[in-house]
Amino acid sequence: AHARPEIAAGTLHGLRAKCNGTVLRTNLASGTMLVVPGQTVEAGQGLIGTARSERDGTLIFAPAAGTVVAQLEWETNQNIPLAETLPQLTGANKANYRLFFVGHSAALSPSAPEGNGLCRTRHLQLEVFGLPLPCAVEETTYYGQQQEMMYRTEAQALTLARLQGLRALHDAFPDADILARREECTVQEETLHYNAVYTVAADICT
């Protein structure tokens, strides 16, 4: 197996900007680069075209592939309650077993508990003297839970809000390099309201 390259494999429709930003650097793999470092681009603007010029000036098709790293501002808002009812493990658990043999299955224990509680399933290969048998056992363990009121301090809520904001940033721009951050937070009606504006450098091609 070959490792995936950092540069996109290419597109037939060109690469465009997913947001506004100022181009910092470019990396062309195929096609024609339409922007240069220092240029300001807007969301939807073409970044890499699907053509390249031959030595004689003839334009031929070439899939658009490459990266355009730009500096941009990205904003997030998070609301974290200081008191929240959440499911907590009670310590109780129950295991159910089911036998699978030649396309058939049979329960070896009572049916699963009602509800959508936390559960984990694993499959066990049966053996005799180290030789595998043509059957397997499925083990499903159900863990007891109950709703409990959980309380957070403002410091804990702020830490959680920052973490959720960073996760959202990573989802939007997985390669983002954080350059600066401005943040504000207030507490109203037992809820921490968090706002952050990140200045990042990231690939904006889409």
PDB file of C-alpha atoms in Angstrom, residues 81-150:
ATOM      1  CA  PRO A  81     -24.023  24.795  31.045  1.00  0.00           C
ATOM      2  CA  LEU A  82     -22.615  24.923  34.565  1.00  0.00           C
ATOM      3  CA  ALA A  83     -25.091  22.240  35.646  1.00  0.00           C
ATOM      4  CA  GLU A  84     -26.113  19.402  33.336  1.00  0.00           C
ATOM      5  CA  THR A  85     -27.826  16.020  33.673  1.00  0.00           C
ATOM      6  CA  LEU A  86     -25.604  13.317  32.160  1.00  0.00           C
ATOM      7  CA  PRO A  87     -25.599   9.495  32.157  1.00  0.00           C
ATOM      8  CA  GLN A  88     -23.069   8.052  34.606  1.00  0.00           C
ATOM      9  CA  LEU A  89     -21.877   4.456  35.019  1.00  0.00           C
ATOM     10  CA  THR A  90     -23.244   2.690  38.102  1.00  0.00           C
ATOM     11  CA  GLY A  91     -20.647  -0.105  38.152  1.00  0.00           C
ATOM     12  CA  ALA A  92     -23.226  -2.788  37.337  1.00  0.00           C
ATOM     13  CA  ASN A  93     -22.863  -4.813  34.142  1.00  0.00           C
ATOM     14  CA  LYS A  94     -24.336  -7.861  32.448  1.00  0.00           C
ATOM     15  CA  ALA A  95     -22.894 -10.099  29.715  1.00  0.00           C
ATOM     16  CA  ASN A  96     -24.961 -11.893  27.060  1.00  0.00           C
ATOM     17  CA  TYR A  97     -23.624 -14.640  24.821  1.00  0.00           C
ATOM     18  CA  ARG A  98     -24.655 -15.915  21.384  1.00  0.00           C
ATOM     19  CA  LEU A  99     -23.223 -18.918  19.527  1.00  0.00           C
ATOM     20  CA  PHE A 100     -22.594 -18.734  15.762  1.00  0.00           C
ATOM     21  CA  PHE A 101     -22.211 -22.044  13.903  1.00  0.00           C
ATOM     22  CA  VAL A 102     -22.368 -22.752  10.136  1.00  0.00           C
ATOM     23  CA  GLY A 103     -24.564 -19.773   9.321  1.00  0.00           C
ATOM     24  CA  HIS A 104     -26.847 -20.232  12.324  1.00  0.00           C
ATOM     25  CA  SER A 105     -26.926 -18.566  15.723  1.00  0.00           C
ATOM     26  CA  ALA A 106     -28.410 -19.353  19.099  1.00  0.00           C
ATOM     27  CA  ALA A 107     -28.652 -17.358  22.307  1.00  0.00           C
ATOM     28  CA  LEU A 108     -26.705 -18.814  25.216  1.00  0.00           C
ATOM     29  CA  SER A 109     -28.066 -16.356  27.783  1.00  0.00           C
ATOM     30  CA  PRO A 110     -31.189 -14.217  28.368  1.00  0.00           C
ATOM     31  CA  SER A 111     -32.088 -11.443  25.963  1.00  0.00           C
ATOM     32  CA  ALA A 112     -30.422  -8.044  26.127  1.00  0.00           C
ATOM     33  CA  PRO A 113     -31.621  -5.458  28.650  1.00  0.00           C
ATOM     34  CA  GLU A 114     -34.132  -2.924  27.452  1.00  0.00           C
ATOM     35  CA  GLY A 115     -33.019   0.575  26.506  1.00  0.00           C
ATOM     36  CA  ASN A 116     -30.060   2.044  24.640  1.00  0.00           C
ATOM     37  CA  GLY A 117     -27.409   1.783  27.322  1.00  0.00           C
ATOM     38  CA  LEU A 118     -23.669   1.571  26.854  1.00  0.00           C
ATOM     39  CA  CYS A 119     -22.505  -1.799  25.508  1.00  0.00           C
ATOM     40  CA  ARG A 120     -19.383  -3.403  24.047  1.00  0.00           C
ATOM     41  CA  THR A 121     -19.253  -6.487  21.791  1.00  0.00           C
ATOM     42  CA  ARG A 122     -16.399  -8.863  21.049  1.00  0.00           C
ATOM     43  CA  HIS A 123     -16.133 -12.225  19.256  1.00  0.00           C
ATOM     44  CA  LEU A 124     -14.410 -15.247  20.784  1.00  0.00           C
ATOM     45  CA  GLN A 125     -12.997 -18.043  18.617  1.00  0.00           C
ATOM     46  CA  LEU A 126     -13.505 -21.479  20.194  1.00  0.00           C
ATOM     47  CA  GLU A 127     -10.581 -23.909  20.136  1.00  0.00           C
ATOM     48  CA  VAL A 128      -9.837 -27.520  21.071  1.00  0.00           C
ATOM     49  CA  PHE A 129      -6.188 -28.406  21.729  1.00  0.00           C
ATOM     50  CA  GLY A 130      -5.194 -25.202  19.982  1.00  0.00           C
ATOM     51  CA  LEU A 131      -7.233 -25.956  16.847  1.00  0.00           C
ATOM     52  CA  PRO A 132     -10.032 -23.497  15.913  1.00  0.00           C
ATOM     53  CA  LEU A 133     -13.566 -24.861  15.739  1.00  0.00           C
ATOM     54  CA  PRO A 134     -16.018 -23.795  12.982  1.00  0.00           C
ATOM     55  CA  CYS A 135     -17.973 -21.711  15.473  1.00  0.00           C
ATOM     56  CA  ALA A 136     -17.605 -18.577  17.524  1.00  0.00           C
ATOM     57  CA  VAL A 137     -19.208 -16.919  20.520  1.00  0.00           C
ATOM     58  CA  GLU A 138     -20.337 -13.299  20.519  1.00  0.00           C
ATOM     59  CA  GLU A 139     -20.060 -11.634  23.917  1.00  0.00           C
ATOM     60  CA  THR A 140     -21.970  -8.398  24.516  1.00  0.00           C
ATOM     61  CA  THR A 141     -21.471  -6.620  27.826  1.00  0.00           C
ATOM     62  CA  TYR A 142     -24.055  -4.049  28.931  1.00  0.00           C
ATOM     63  CA  TYR A 143     -23.029  -1.398  31.456  1.00  0.00           C
ATOM     64  CA  GLY A 144     -25.552   0.097  33.848  1.00  0.00           C
ATOM     65  CA  GLN A 145     -26.072   3.862  33.736  1.00  0.00           C
ATOM     66  CA  GLN A 146     -28.189   6.404  35.559  1.00  0.00           C
ATOM     67  CA  GLN A 147     -28.834  10.096  35.078  1.00  0.00           C
ATOM     68  CA  GLU A 148     -26.997  12.359  37.511  1.00  0.00           C
ATOM     69  CA  MET A 149     -26.669  16.119  37.827  1.00  0.00           C
ATOM     70  CA  MET A 150     -23.085  17.168  37.091  1.00  0.00           C
TER      71      MET A 150
END
